[in-house]
Tab-separated table of C-alpha atoms in Angstrom:
chain	number	residue	atom	x	y	z
A	1	MET	CA	9.275	8.390	11.084
A	2	THR	CA	9.136	10.879	9.839
A	3	PRO	CA	6.600	12.183	7.511
A	4	ALA	CA	8.697	10.976	4.257
A	5	THR	CA	8.996	7.771	5.471
A	6	GLY	CA	5.544	7.284	5.468
A	7	TYR	CA	4.861	8.067	2.414
A	8	PHE	CA	8.457	6.111	0.469
A	9	VAL	CA	6.585	3.222	2.326
A	10	SER	CA	3.016	3.970	1.028
A	11	VAL	CA	4.589	4.526	-1.987
A	12	ALA	CA	6.301	1.118	-1.972
A	13	ILE	CA	3.905	-0.864	-0.927
A	14	ALA	CA	1.344	0.603	-3.322
A	15	ILE	CA	4.552	-0.926	-6.247
A	16	ALA	CA	4.278	-4.068	-5.246
A	17	THR	CA	0.728	-4.286	-5.688
A	18	GLY	CA	1.136	-3.129	-8.870
A	19	ALA	CA	3.664	-5.622	-9.470
A	20	MET	CA	1.867	-8.711	-7.856
A	21	VAL	CA	-1.076	-7.782	-10.330
A	22	PHE	CA	0.437	-7.039	-13.654
A	23	PRO	CA	1.684	-11.054	-13.876
A	24	TRP	CA	-2.404	-11.843	-12.726
A	25	VAL	CA	-3.355	-10.226	-15.614
A	26	ILE	CA	-1.563	-10.162	-18.305
A	27	VAL	CA	-0.241	-14.380	-17.476
A	28	SER	CA	-2.728	-16.107	-14.858
A	29	PRO	CA	-5.943	-15.767	-17.735
A	30	ARG	CA	-3.951	-18.255	-19.614
A	31	GLN	CA	-2.204	-20.898	-17.065
A	32	LEU	CA	-5.817	-21.361	-15.771
A	33	GLN	CA	-7.741	-22.277	-18.985
A	34	LYS	CA	-5.315	-24.380	-19.886
A	35	MET	CA	-5.369	-26.311	-16.491
A	36	GLY	CA	-8.904	-25.849	-16.698
A	37	PHE	CA	-10.765	-23.503	-14.549
A	38	ASP	CA	-12.679	-20.403	-16.489
A	39	PRO	CA	-10.998	-17.641	-15.918
A	40	ALA	CA	-14.172	-15.214	-15.247
A	41	ARG	CA	-14.631	-16.524	-12.706
A	42	LEU	CA	-12.186	-15.122	-10.724
A	43	ALA	CA	-11.560	-12.352	-12.805
A	44	GLY	CA	-11.528	-9.648	-9.176
A	45	VAL	CA	-8.672	-11.396	-7.383
A	46	PRO	CA	-6.448	-8.476	-8.774
A	47	ALA	CA	-9.352	-5.816	-7.991
A	48	ALA	CA	-9.534	-6.793	-5.030
A	49	LEU	CA	-6.506	-6.757	-3.940
A	50	ILE	CA	-6.035	-3.379	-5.411
A	51	SER	CA	-8.654	-2.513	-2.823
A	52	GLY	CA	-7.139	-3.653	-0.169
A	53	VAL	CA	-4.291	-2.599	-0.729
A	54	ILE	CA	-5.817	0.981	-0.856
A	55	LEU	CA	-7.563	0.777	2.310
A	56	ALA	CA	-4.627	0.086	4.306
A	57	LEU	CA	-2.601	2.690	3.447
A	58	LEU	CA	-6.203	4.630	4.669
A	59	ASN	CA	-5.533	3.005	7.362
A	60	TRP	CA	-2.341	3.590	7.963
A	61	ARG	CA	-1.919	6.947	7.008
A	62	TRP	CA	-5.268	8.419	7.857
A	63	ASP	CA	-3.881	9.716	11.008
A	64	GLY	CA	-1.211	11.905	9.885
A	65	TRP	CA	-3.202	13.938	8.078
A	66	ILE	CA	-5.703	15.409	9.823
A	67	SER	CA	-3.017	16.446	12.246
A	68	ALA	CA	-1.996	17.749	9.527
A	69	VAL	CA	-4.926	19.598	8.367
A	70	ARG	CA	-5.880	20.258	12.276
A	71	GLY	CA	-1.737	21.583	13.034
A	72	THR	CA	-1.727	19.360	15.776
A	73	ASP	CA	0.005	16.555	16.722
A	74	LEU	CA	-0.491	12.676	16.523
A	75	VAL	CA	-2.375	12.448	20.033
A	76	ASP	CA	-4.397	15.108	19.518
A	77	ALA	CA	-5.643	13.753	16.426
A	78	HIS	CA	-6.769	11.102	17.728
A	79	ARG	CA	-8.326	12.089	21.322
A	80	PHE	CA	-10.320	14.407	17.712
A	81	LEU	CA	-10.994	10.490	16.170
A	82	PRO	CA	-9.624	7.348	18.061
A	83	MET	CA	-8.476	4.833	15.237
A	84	ARG	CA	-10.852	2.336	16.376
A	85	ILE	CA	-13.654	4.414	14.158
A	86	ILE	CA	-11.585	4.961	11.465
A	87	HIS	CA	-10.840	0.680	11.878
A	88	LEU	CA	-14.421	-0.463	12.805
A	89	ALA	CA	-15.518	1.591	9.851
A	90	THR	CA	-12.768	-0.099	7.380
A	91	LEU	CA	-14.078	-3.508	8.990
A	92	LEU	CA	-17.529	-2.671	7.825
A	93	PHE	CA	-16.860	-1.122	4.772
A	94	VAL	CA	-15.543	-4.619	3.966
A	95	LEU	CA	-18.000	-7.375	5.298
A	96	TRP	CA	-20.453	-4.724	3.356
A	97	VAL	CA	-18.958	-5.414	0.161
A	98	ALA	CA	-18.497	-9.198	0.798
A	99	ALA	CA	-22.574	-8.515	1.797
A	100	LEU	CA	-23.454	-7.444	-1.247
A	101	ALA	CA	-21.276	-9.658	-3.802
A	102	VAL	CA	-22.602	-12.649	-2.004
A	103	PHE	CA	-26.131	-11.904	-2.676
A	104	THR	CA	-26.210	-10.205	-5.407
A	105	ARG	CA	-24.743	-12.413	-7.263
A	106	PRO	CA	-26.656	-13.778	-10.404
A	107	ARG	CA	-27.614	-16.938	-10.455
A	108	ALA	CA	-26.704	-20.001	-12.574
A	109	ARG	CA	-29.140	-20.919	-15.273
A	110	LYS	CA	-30.611	-23.808	-15.384
């Protein structure tokens, strides 16, 4: 796969994500309200979807960027920074954000 092909796929994924988020933001609140749900409770879904796709694309392309910066091939880039470190760091970041979202949620007033 050439770098141009990888970028084309990345752009296609980003466009597909935008195409999925747009109707959610425009249509979903009205539909949720008609069904009896509170749209504000699901307001973070588009942001979570976009953030997840950005993290996935960064993980996917990171080794190519490192090899381009170092002027070497992918094997040397993987020796310099193994991909398992990137994936582990991403997992820890996602868990940290999830913990913050759970533990800092405002409590309901009584």
